[in-house]
PDB file of C-alpha atoms in Angstrom:
ATOM      1  CA  MET A  11      74.385 122.596 122.912  1.00 31.00           C
ATOM      2  CA  ALA A  12      77.185 120.076 122.646  1.00 37.00           C
ATOM      3  CA  LEU A  13      77.376 118.732 119.111  1.00 46.00           C
ATOM      4  CA  PHE A  14      78.394 115.243 118.011  1.00 53.00           C
ATOM      5  CA  ALA A  15      81.121 115.986 115.469  1.00 56.00           C
ATOM      6  CA  ALA A  16      83.943 114.136 113.816  1.00 57.00           C
ATOM      7  CA  GLY A  17      86.222 116.616 112.116  1.00 60.00           C
ATOM      8  CA  VAL A  18      89.888 115.993 112.739  1.00 53.00           C
ATOM      9  CA  LEU A  19      91.690 118.286 115.196  1.00 42.00           C
ATOM     10  CA  ARG A  20      94.554 120.175 113.533  1.00 40.00           C
ATOM     11  CA  SER A  21      97.367 122.055 115.211  1.00 35.00           C
ATOM     12  CA  ALA A  22      97.887 125.749 114.478  1.00 34.00           C
ATOM     13  CA  ALA A  23     101.430 124.923 113.415  1.00 35.00           C
ATOM     14  CA  ALA A  24     100.207 122.424 110.837  1.00 39.00           C
ATOM     15  CA  GLN A  25      97.759 124.947 109.433  1.00 41.00           C
ATOM     16  CA  ALA A  26     100.462 127.606 109.235  1.00 38.00           C
ATOM     17  CA  GLN A  27     102.807 125.181 107.507  1.00 40.00           C
ATOM     18  CA  THR A  28     100.162 124.504 104.874  1.00 38.00           C
ATOM     19  CA  LYS A  29      99.556 128.199 104.233  1.00 39.00           C
ATOM     20  CA  ALA A  30     103.266 128.793 103.873  1.00 35.00           C
ATOM     21  CA  SER A  31     103.946 125.858 101.575  1.00 39.00           C
ATOM     22  CA  SER A  32     104.566 126.636  97.908  1.00 33.00           C
ATOM     23  CA  ALA A  33     105.132 123.024  96.870  1.00 40.00           C
ATOM     24  CA  LEU A  34     101.454 122.356  96.215  1.00 45.00           C
ATOM     25  CA  ALA A  35      99.099 124.407  94.101  1.00 43.00           C
ATOM     26  CA  LYS A  36      95.753 124.788  95.854  1.00 46.00           C
ATOM     27  CA  ARG A  37      92.557 125.777  94.164  1.00 44.00           C
ATOM     28  CA  ASN A  38      88.878 125.742  95.012  1.00 42.00           C
ATOM     29  CA  THR A  39      86.858 123.987  92.347  1.00 43.00           C
ATOM     30  CA  ARG A  40      83.147 124.430  91.810  1.00 39.00           C
ATOM     31  CA  THR A  41      82.021 121.583  89.618  1.00 39.00           C
ATOM     32  CA  MET A  42      79.084 121.337  87.268  1.00 39.00           C
ATOM     33  CA  ASN A  43      76.252 118.852  86.870  1.00 51.00           C
ATOM     34  CA  LYS A  44      75.569 118.567  90.590  1.00 84.00           C
ATOM     35  CA  LEU A  45      79.038 117.274  91.406  1.00 92.00           C
ATOM     36  CA  LEU A  46      80.254 118.012  94.901  1.00 96.00           C
ATOM     37  CA  ASP A  47      82.352 121.128  95.436  1.00 96.00           C
ATOM     38  CA  THR A  48      85.989 120.195  95.954  1.00 97.00           C
ATOM     39  CA  ILE A  49      89.349 121.556  97.029  1.00 97.00           C
ATOM     40  CA  GLU A  50      92.316 120.222  95.074  1.00 97.00           C
ATOM     41  CA  LEU A  51      96.054 119.967  95.606  1.00 95.00           C
ATOM     42  CA  GLU A  52      98.568 118.613  93.109  1.00 95.00           C
ATOM     43  CA  SER A  53     101.933 117.389  94.344  1.00 93.00           C
ATOM     44  CA  LYS A  54     103.426 117.708  90.846  1.00 92.00           C
ATOM     45  CA  PRO A  55     102.225 118.918  87.462  1.00 92.00           C
ATOM     46  CA  ASN A  56     100.337 116.381  85.341  1.00 93.00           C
ATOM     47  CA  PRO A  57      99.452 113.975  88.169  1.00 96.00           C
ATOM     48  CA  SER A  58      98.972 110.302  87.349  1.00 97.00           C
ATOM     49  CA  VAL A  59      97.262 109.359  90.637  1.00 98.00           C
ATOM     50  CA  SER A  60      94.198 110.774  92.382  1.00 98.00           C
ATOM     51  CA  ILE A  61      93.257 110.516  96.050  1.00 98.00           C
ATOM     52  CA  ILE A  62      89.659 111.430  96.862  1.00 98.00           C
ATOM     53  CA  TRP A  63      89.646 112.195 100.601  1.00 98.00           C
ATOM     54  CA  MET A  64      86.370 112.597 102.538  1.00 98.00           C
ATOM     55  CA  HIS A  65      86.105 114.617 105.757  1.00 98.00           C
ATOM     56  CA  GLY A  66      84.174 113.806 108.923  1.00 97.00           C
ATOM     57  CA  LEU A  67      80.855 115.040 110.271  1.00 96.00           C
ATOM     58  CA  GLY A  68      80.635 118.804 110.699  1.00 96.00           C
ATOM     59  CA  ALA A  69      83.957 119.472 108.966  1.00 96.00           C
ATOM     60  CA  ASP A  70      84.566 120.369 105.314  1.00 96.00           C
ATOM     61  CA  GLY A  71      87.009 119.729 102.507  1.00 96.00           C
ATOM     62  CA  ASN A  72      89.678 121.869 104.187  1.00 96.00           C
ATOM     63  CA  ASP A  73      89.946 119.506 107.138  1.00 95.00           C
ATOM     64  CA  PHE A  74      92.735 117.290 105.800  1.00 95.00           C
ATOM     65  CA  VAL A  75      94.485 119.791 103.544  1.00 96.00           C
ATOM     66  CA  PRO A  76      97.227 120.497 106.172  1.00 94.00           C
ATOM     67  CA  ILE A  77      98.116 116.818 106.460  1.00 93.00           C
ATOM     68  CA  VAL A  78      99.126 116.574 102.797  1.00 93.00           C
ATOM     69  CA  ASN A  79     102.215 118.671 103.504  1.00 92.00           C
ATOM     70  CA  GLU A  80     103.157 116.380 106.378  1.00 95.00           C
ATOM     71  CA  LEU A  81     103.165 113.215 104.242  1.00 95.00           C
ATOM     72  CA  ASP A  82     106.489 111.885 103.008  1.00 94.00           C
ATOM     73  CA  LEU A  83     105.724 111.314  99.320  1.00 93.00           C
ATOM     74  CA  SER A  84     109.340 111.066  98.203  1.00 91.00           C
ATOM     75  CA  GLY A  85     109.664 108.964  95.079  1.00 92.00           C
ATOM     76  CA  CYS A  86     105.934 109.060  94.401  1.00 94.00           C
ATOM     77  CA  PRO A  87     104.425 110.139  91.092  1.00 95.00           C
ATOM     78  CA  GLY A  88     102.350 113.285  90.866  1.00 95.00           C
ATOM     79  CA  ILE A  89      99.196 113.027  92.979  1.00 97.00           C
ATOM     80  CA  ARG A  90      96.004 115.025  92.709  1.00 98.00           C
ATOM     81  CA  PHE A  91      94.362 115.253  96.139  1.00 98.00           C
ATOM     82  CA  VAL A  92      90.634 115.882  95.858  1.00 98.00           C
ATOM     83  CA  PHE A  93      88.863 117.006  99.049  1.00 98.00           C
ATOM     84  CA  PRO A  94      85.082 117.152  98.489  1.00 98.00           C
ATOM     85  CA  ASN A  95      82.633 119.063 100.644  1.00 98.00           C
ATOM     86  CA  ALA A  96      79.770 116.933 101.899  1.00 98.00           C
ATOM     87  CA  PRO A  97      76.282 118.428 101.482  1.00 96.00           C
ATOM     88  CA  THR A  98      74.641 120.183 104.415  1.00 97.00           C
ATOM     89  CA  MET A  99      71.758 118.494 106.193  1.00 96.00           C
ATOM     90  CA  PRO A 100      70.008 118.385 109.576  1.00 97.00           C
ATOM     91  CA  VAL A 101      71.720 115.827 111.824  1.00 96.00           C
ATOM     92  CA  THR A 102      69.316 114.025 114.137  1.00 95.00           C
ATOM     93  CA  ILE A 103      71.752 113.315 116.958  1.00 91.00           C
ATOM     94  CA  ASN A 104      72.551 117.035 117.075  1.00 92.00           C
ATOM     95  CA  GLY A 105      68.944 118.069 117.478  1.00 92.00           C
ATOM     96  CA  GLY A 106      68.471 118.717 113.776  1.00 94.00           C
ATOM     97  CA  TYR A 107      71.364 121.177 113.601  1.00 94.00           C
ATOM     98  CA  VAL A 108      72.345 121.702 109.952  1.00 97.00           C
ATOM     99  CA  MET A 109      75.956 120.823 109.120  1.00 97.00           C
ATOM    100  CA  ARG A 110      78.027 119.118 106.490  1.00 98.00           C
ATOM    101  CA  ALA A 111      77.409 115.383 106.659  1.00 97.00           C
ATOM    102  CA  TRP A 112      77.674 112.423 104.322  1.00 98.00           C
ATOM    103  CA  TYR A 113      74.629 110.877 106.007  1.00 97.00           C
ATOM    104  CA  ASP A 114      72.444 111.404 109.056  1.00 96.00           C
ATOM    105  CA  ILE A 115      73.418 110.096 112.496  1.00 93.00           C
ATOM    106  CA  LEU A 116      70.171 108.827 113.979  1.00 91.00           C
ATOM    107  CA  GLY A 117      71.425 108.031 117.483  1.00 81.00           C
ATOM    108  CA  THR A 118      74.390 107.003 119.574  1.00 73.00           C
ATOM    109  CA  ASP A 119      74.077 103.351 118.510  1.00 72.00           C
ATOM    110  CA  ILE A 120      75.361 103.862 114.980  1.00 69.00           C
ATOM    111  CA  ALA A 121      75.552 100.106 114.406  1.00 63.00           C
ATOM    112  CA  ARG A 122      71.810  99.502 114.878  1.00 71.00           C
ATOM    113  CA  ARG A 123      70.263 102.638 113.350  1.00 85.00           C
ATOM    114  CA  GLU A 124      71.822 103.742 110.076  1.00 92.00           C
ATOM    115  CA  ASP A 125      70.759 106.245 107.446  1.00 95.00           C
ATOM    116  CA  GLU A 126      70.817 103.832 104.527  1.00 96.00           C
ATOM    117  CA  SER A 127      69.346 106.271 102.008  1.00 96.00           C
ATOM    118  CA  GLY A 128      71.910 108.922 102.960  1.00 96.00           C
ATOM    119  CA  LEU A 129      74.787 106.455 102.696  1.00 97.00           C
ATOM    120  CA  ARG A 130      73.693 105.332  99.258  1.00 98.00           C
ATOM    121  CA  ALA A 131      73.131 108.885  98.007  1.00 97.00           C
ATOM    122  CA  SER A 132      76.627 109.937  99.084  1.00 98.00           C
ATOM    123  CA  GLN A 133      78.041 106.780  97.524  1.00 98.00           C
ATOM    124  CA  LYS A 134      76.654 107.943  94.181  1.00 98.00           C
ATOM    125  CA  SER A 135      78.181 111.398  94.681  1.00 98.00           C
ATOM    126  CA  ILE A 136      81.610 109.880  95.341  1.00 98.00           C
ATOM    127  CA  GLU A 137      81.254 107.603  92.338  1.00 98.00           C
ATOM    128  CA  GLN A 138      80.631 110.750  90.255  1.00 98.00           C
ATOM    129  CA  LEU A 139      83.936 112.164  91.498  1.00 98.00           C
ATOM    130  CA  ILE A 140      85.675 108.938  90.480  1.00 98.00           C
ATOM    131  CA  GLU A 141      84.145 109.259  87.024  1.00 98.00           C
ATOM    132  CA  ARG A 142      85.386 112.845  86.791  1.00 98.00           C
ATOM    133  CA  GLU A 143      88.935 111.756  87.604  1.00 98.00           C
ATOM    134  CA  LYS A 144      88.671 109.091  84.916  1.00 98.00           C
ATOM    135  CA  SER A 145      87.529 111.749  82.442  1.00 97.00           C
ATOM    136  CA  ARG A 146      90.645 113.760  83.366  1.00 96.00           C
ATOM    137  CA  GLY A 147      92.901 110.858  82.434  1.00 97.00           C
ATOM    138  CA  ILE A 148      93.299 109.015  85.762  1.00 98.00           C
ATOM    139  CA  PRO A 149      92.073 105.403  85.422  1.00 98.00           C
ATOM    140  CA  ALA A 150      90.189 103.797  88.309  1.00 98.00           C
ATOM    141  CA  GLU A 151      93.172 101.589  89.101  1.00 98.00           C
ATOM    142  CA  ARG A 152      95.155 104.762  89.907  1.00 98.00           C
ATOM    143  CA  ILE A 153      92.550 106.230  92.255  1.00 98.00           C
ATOM    144  CA  ILE A 154      92.622 105.894  96.053  1.00 98.00           C
ATOM    145  CA  LEU A 155      89.585 106.573  98.208  1.00 98.00           C
ATOM    146  CA  ALA A 156      90.358 107.974 101.654  1.00 98.00           C
ATOM    147  CA  GLY A 157      88.347 109.273 104.562  1.00 98.00           C
ATOM    148  CA  PHE A 158      88.101 110.084 108.247  1.00 98.00           C
ATOM    149  CA  SER A 159      85.163 109.042 110.480  1.00 97.00           C
ATOM    150  CA  GLN A 160      82.038 109.474 108.301  1.00 97.00           C
ATOM    151  CA  GLY A 161      84.463 109.867 105.398  1.00 98.00           C
ATOM    152  CA  CYS A 162      86.000 106.519 106.331  1.00 98.00           C
ATOM    153  CA  ALA A 163      82.558 104.934 106.292  1.00 98.00           C
ATOM    154  CA  MET A 164      81.975 106.409 102.821  1.00 98.00           C
ATOM    155  CA  THR A 165      85.354 105.125 101.615  1.00 98.00           C
ATOM    156  CA  LEU A 166      84.319 101.591 102.542  1.00 98.00           C
ATOM    157  CA  GLN A 167      80.696 102.008 101.436  1.00 98.00           C
ATOM    158  CA  THR A 168      81.857 103.102  97.987  1.00 98.00           C
ATOM    159  CA  GLY A 169      85.129 101.242  97.540  1.00 98.00           C
ATOM    160  CA  LEU A 170      83.873  97.774  98.407  1.00 98.00           C
ATOM    161  CA  ARG A 171      81.036  98.113  95.874  1.00 98.00           C
ATOM    162  CA  TYR A 172      82.815  99.930  93.053  1.00 98.00           C
ATOM    163  CA  PRO A 173      82.778  97.850  89.837  1.00 98.00           C
ATOM    164  CA  GLU A 174      86.336  98.682  88.751  1.00 98.00           C
ATOM    165  CA  LYS A 175      89.647  98.016  90.463  1.00 98.00           C
ATOM    166  CA  LEU A 176      90.798 100.900  92.668  1.00 98.00           C
ATOM    167  CA  LEU A 177      94.356 101.497  93.834  1.00 98.00           C
ATOM    168  CA  GLY A 178      93.617 101.517  97.570  1.00 98.00           C
ATOM    169  CA  LEU A 179      91.259 102.354 100.438  1.00 98.00           C
ATOM    170  CA  LEU A 180      92.648 104.604 103.193  1.00 98.00           C
ATOM    171  CA  CYS A 181      90.311 104.342 106.193  1.00 98.00           C
ATOM    172  CA  LEU A 182      90.794 106.451 109.332  1.00 98.00           C
ATOM    173  CA  SER A 183      88.798 106.333 112.576  1.00 97.00           C
ATOM    174  CA  GLY A 184      85.651 104.860 111.059  1.00 97.00           C
ATOM    175  CA  TYR A 185      83.820 101.634 110.361  1.00 97.00           C
ATOM    176  CA  VAL A 186      82.071  99.513 107.729  1.00 97.00           C
ATOM    177  CA  PRO A 187      78.499 100.807 107.343  1.00 97.00           C
ATOM    178  CA  LEU A 188      75.549  98.589 106.382  1.00 96.00           C
ATOM    179  CA  ARG A 189      77.656  95.635 107.468  1.00 94.00           C
ATOM    180  CA  ASP A 190      74.777  93.146 107.177  1.00 95.00           C
ATOM    181  CA  VAL A 191      74.551  93.597 103.405  1.00 97.00           C
ATOM    182  CA  VAL A 192      78.133  94.338 102.396  1.00 97.00           C
ATOM    183  CA  ALA A 193      78.980  90.678 101.714  1.00 96.00           C
ATOM    184  CA  ALA A 194      76.126  90.443  99.239  1.00 98.00           C
ATOM    185  CA  GLU A 195      76.745  93.840  97.635  1.00 98.00           C
ATOM    186  CA  ARG A 196      80.542  93.954  97.384  1.00 98.00           C
ATOM    187  CA  ASN A 197      82.145  93.777  93.970  1.00 98.00           C
ATOM    188  CA  ALA A 198      84.900  91.276  93.206  1.00 98.00           C
ATOM    189  CA  ALA A 199      86.812  93.991  91.307  1.00 98.00           C
ATOM    190  CA  ASN A 200      88.268  95.272  94.595  1.00 98.00           C
ATOM    191  CA  GLN A 201      88.789  91.979  96.382  1.00 97.00           C
ATOM    192  CA  ASP A 202      92.567  92.446  96.274  1.00 97.00           C
ATOM    193  CA  THR A 203      92.625  96.229  96.774  1.00 98.00           C
ATOM    194  CA  PRO A 204      94.847  97.095  99.772  1.00 98.00           C
ATOM    195  CA  VAL A 205      93.028  98.557 102.779  1.00 98.00           C
ATOM    196  CA  PHE A 206      94.709 100.785 105.388  1.00 98.00           C
ATOM    197  CA  LEU A 207      92.511 100.729 108.515  1.00 98.00           C
ATOM    198  CA  ALA A 208      93.498 102.839 111.534  1.00 98.00           C
ATOM    199  CA  HIS A 209      91.868 103.874 114.808  1.00 98.00           C
ATOM    200  CA  GLY A 210      92.569 105.533 118.132  1.00 97.00           C
ATOM    201  CA  ARG A 211      92.499 103.330 121.227  1.00 97.00           C
ATOM    202  CA  GLY A 212      90.789 106.085 123.232  1.00 96.00           C
ATOM    203  CA  ASP A 213      88.294 107.179 120.580  1.00 95.00           C
ATOM    204  CA  PRO A 214      85.117 108.318 122.413  1.00 94.00           C
ATOM    205  CA  VAL A 215      83.150 109.037 119.212  1.00 93.00           C
ATOM    206  CA  ILE A 216      83.568 105.700 117.428  1.00 94.00           C
ATOM    207  CA  GLN A 217      84.914 103.210 119.925  1.00 94.00           C
ATOM    208  CA  ILE A 218      87.779 101.029 118.791  1.00 96.00           C
ATOM    209  CA  GLN A 219      85.652  97.902 119.240  1.00 96.00           C
ATOM    210  CA  ARG A 220      83.520  99.017 116.284  1.00 95.00           C
ATOM    211  CA  ALA A 221      86.640  99.439 114.158  1.00 97.00           C
ATOM    212  CA  GLU A 222      87.933  96.035 115.258  1.00 98.00           C
ATOM    213  CA  GLN A 223      84.628  94.463 114.217  1.00 97.00           C
ATOM    214  CA  SER A 224      84.978  96.130 110.832  1.00 97.00           C
ATOM    215  CA  ARG A 225      88.554  94.869 110.529  1.00 98.00           C
ATOM    216  CA  ASP A 226      87.490  91.327 111.379  1.00 98.00           C
ATOM    217  CA  LEU A 227      84.599  91.488 108.902  1.00 98.00           C
ATOM    218  CA  LEU A 228      86.902  92.615 106.091  1.00 98.00           C
ATOM    219  CA  VAL A 229      89.498  89.959 106.933  1.00 98.00           C
ATOM    220  CA  SER A 230      86.792  87.272 107.010  1.00 98.00           C
ATOM    221  CA  MET A 231      85.836  88.291 103.467  1.00 98.00           C
ATOM    222  CA  GLY A 232      89.446  87.968 102.321  1.00 97.00           C
ATOM    223  CA  TYR A 233      90.462  91.626 102.071  1.00 98.00           C
ATOM    224  CA  LYS A 234      94.098  92.665 102.502  1.00 94.00           C
ATOM    225  CA  VAL A 235      93.804  94.823 105.617  1.00 98.00           C
ATOM    226  CA  GLU A 236      96.750  96.678 107.137  1.00 98.00           C
ATOM    227  CA  TRP A 237      95.581  97.445 110.686  1.00 98.00           C
ATOM    228  CA  HIS A 238      96.997 100.250 112.854  1.00 98.00           C
ATOM    229  CA  GLU A 239      95.953 101.541 116.258  1.00 97.00           C
ATOM    230  CA  TYR A 240      97.328 104.546 118.116  1.00 97.00           C
ATOM    231  CA  MET A 241      97.259 106.148 121.546  1.00 97.00           C
ATOM    232  CA  MET A 242      94.873 108.935 120.515  1.00 97.00           C
ATOM    233  CA  GLN A 243      91.201 109.840 120.547  1.00 96.00           C
ATOM    234  CA  HIS A 244      89.074 110.777 117.508  1.00 96.00           C
ATOM    235  CA  SER A 245      91.865 112.559 115.679  1.00 94.00           C
ATOM    236  CA  VAL A 246      95.091 112.019 113.764  1.00 95.00           C
ATOM    237  CA  CYS A 247      98.581 111.750 115.246  1.00 96.00           C
ATOM    238  CA  GLN A 248     102.058 112.109 113.770  1.00 96.00           C
ATOM    239  CA  GLU A 249     102.765 108.371 113.975  1.00 97.00           C
ATOM    240  CA  GLU A 250      99.638 107.748 111.913  1.00 98.00           C
ATOM    241  CA  ILE A 251     100.643 110.372 109.339  1.00 97.00           C
ATOM    242  CA  ASP A 252     104.036 108.664 109.023  1.00 97.00           C
ATOM    243  CA  ASP A 253     102.335 105.286 108.534  1.00 98.00           C
ATOM    244  CA  ILE A 254      99.972 106.732 105.916  1.00 98.00           C
ATOM    245  CA  GLY A 255     102.935 108.106 103.975  1.00 97.00           C
ATOM    246  CA  ALA A 256     104.725 104.753 104.128  1.00 97.00           C
ATOM    247  CA  TRP A 257     101.566 102.923 102.972  1.00 98.00           C
ATOM    248  CA  LEU A 258     101.087 105.340 100.079  1.00 97.00           C
ATOM    249  CA  ARG A 259     104.702 104.875  98.972  1.00 97.00           C
ATOM    250  CA  ARG A 260     104.263 101.096  99.006  1.00 96.00           C
ATOM    251  CA  VAL A 261     100.939 101.140  97.173  1.00 97.00           C
ATOM    252  CA  LEU A 262     102.204 103.543  94.530  1.00 96.00           C
ATOM    253  CA  ALA A 263     105.354 101.504  94.003  1.00 90.00           C
ATOM    254  CA  ALA A 264     103.463  98.232  93.497  1.00 77.00           C
TER     255      ALA A 264
END
């Protein structure tokens, strides 16, 4: 059975580089009080910034760990990267196959049929992770939400509604979910939060037209969107990684 999935494709070299790196301390973290399990990396001791980075459908928190070592974070303060594992659930489009997912995919037309209850439940889980970072001394205004595919959708679902100012929204190969209600539900606290929105021109999973519609919706609501598109499919390329690093350096220097 061919499965609809949206985990990023990583090269063996990138994975090996991550395993060999001693610059970042990696640890698995099992959290209490029904918080999501997470994997964490810290670029320096005593980080003053947190990036909560959500994976795509069928992947897990390890999916973007290799990319951290490929980011140019020169001059940046210490960053705690938090990679949560989505819960497991049956995914309708995959014949009920159980996998990690932030919400169900009900069919190929993801714009018309959305799992609203799943989106809102995962939003609460991500908000709990934000609260945990705040309890560890990182204020909301020093927290970036990031995500790929379903994780991108959750970044926008959560970030646009969050009642405190966030540092940034890093959105890769995804879209704005529940677009018909976002204007009414968004919170003014993040009206000026910078948004990095990127997509592959040849993406067969989430076509670029859906991302362009999301971009145009955000721009129409006055958000500061930095748009990037690349000659790639539903994945991440080196040019994009370079652009992410440059965006992070700018946001953290502001």
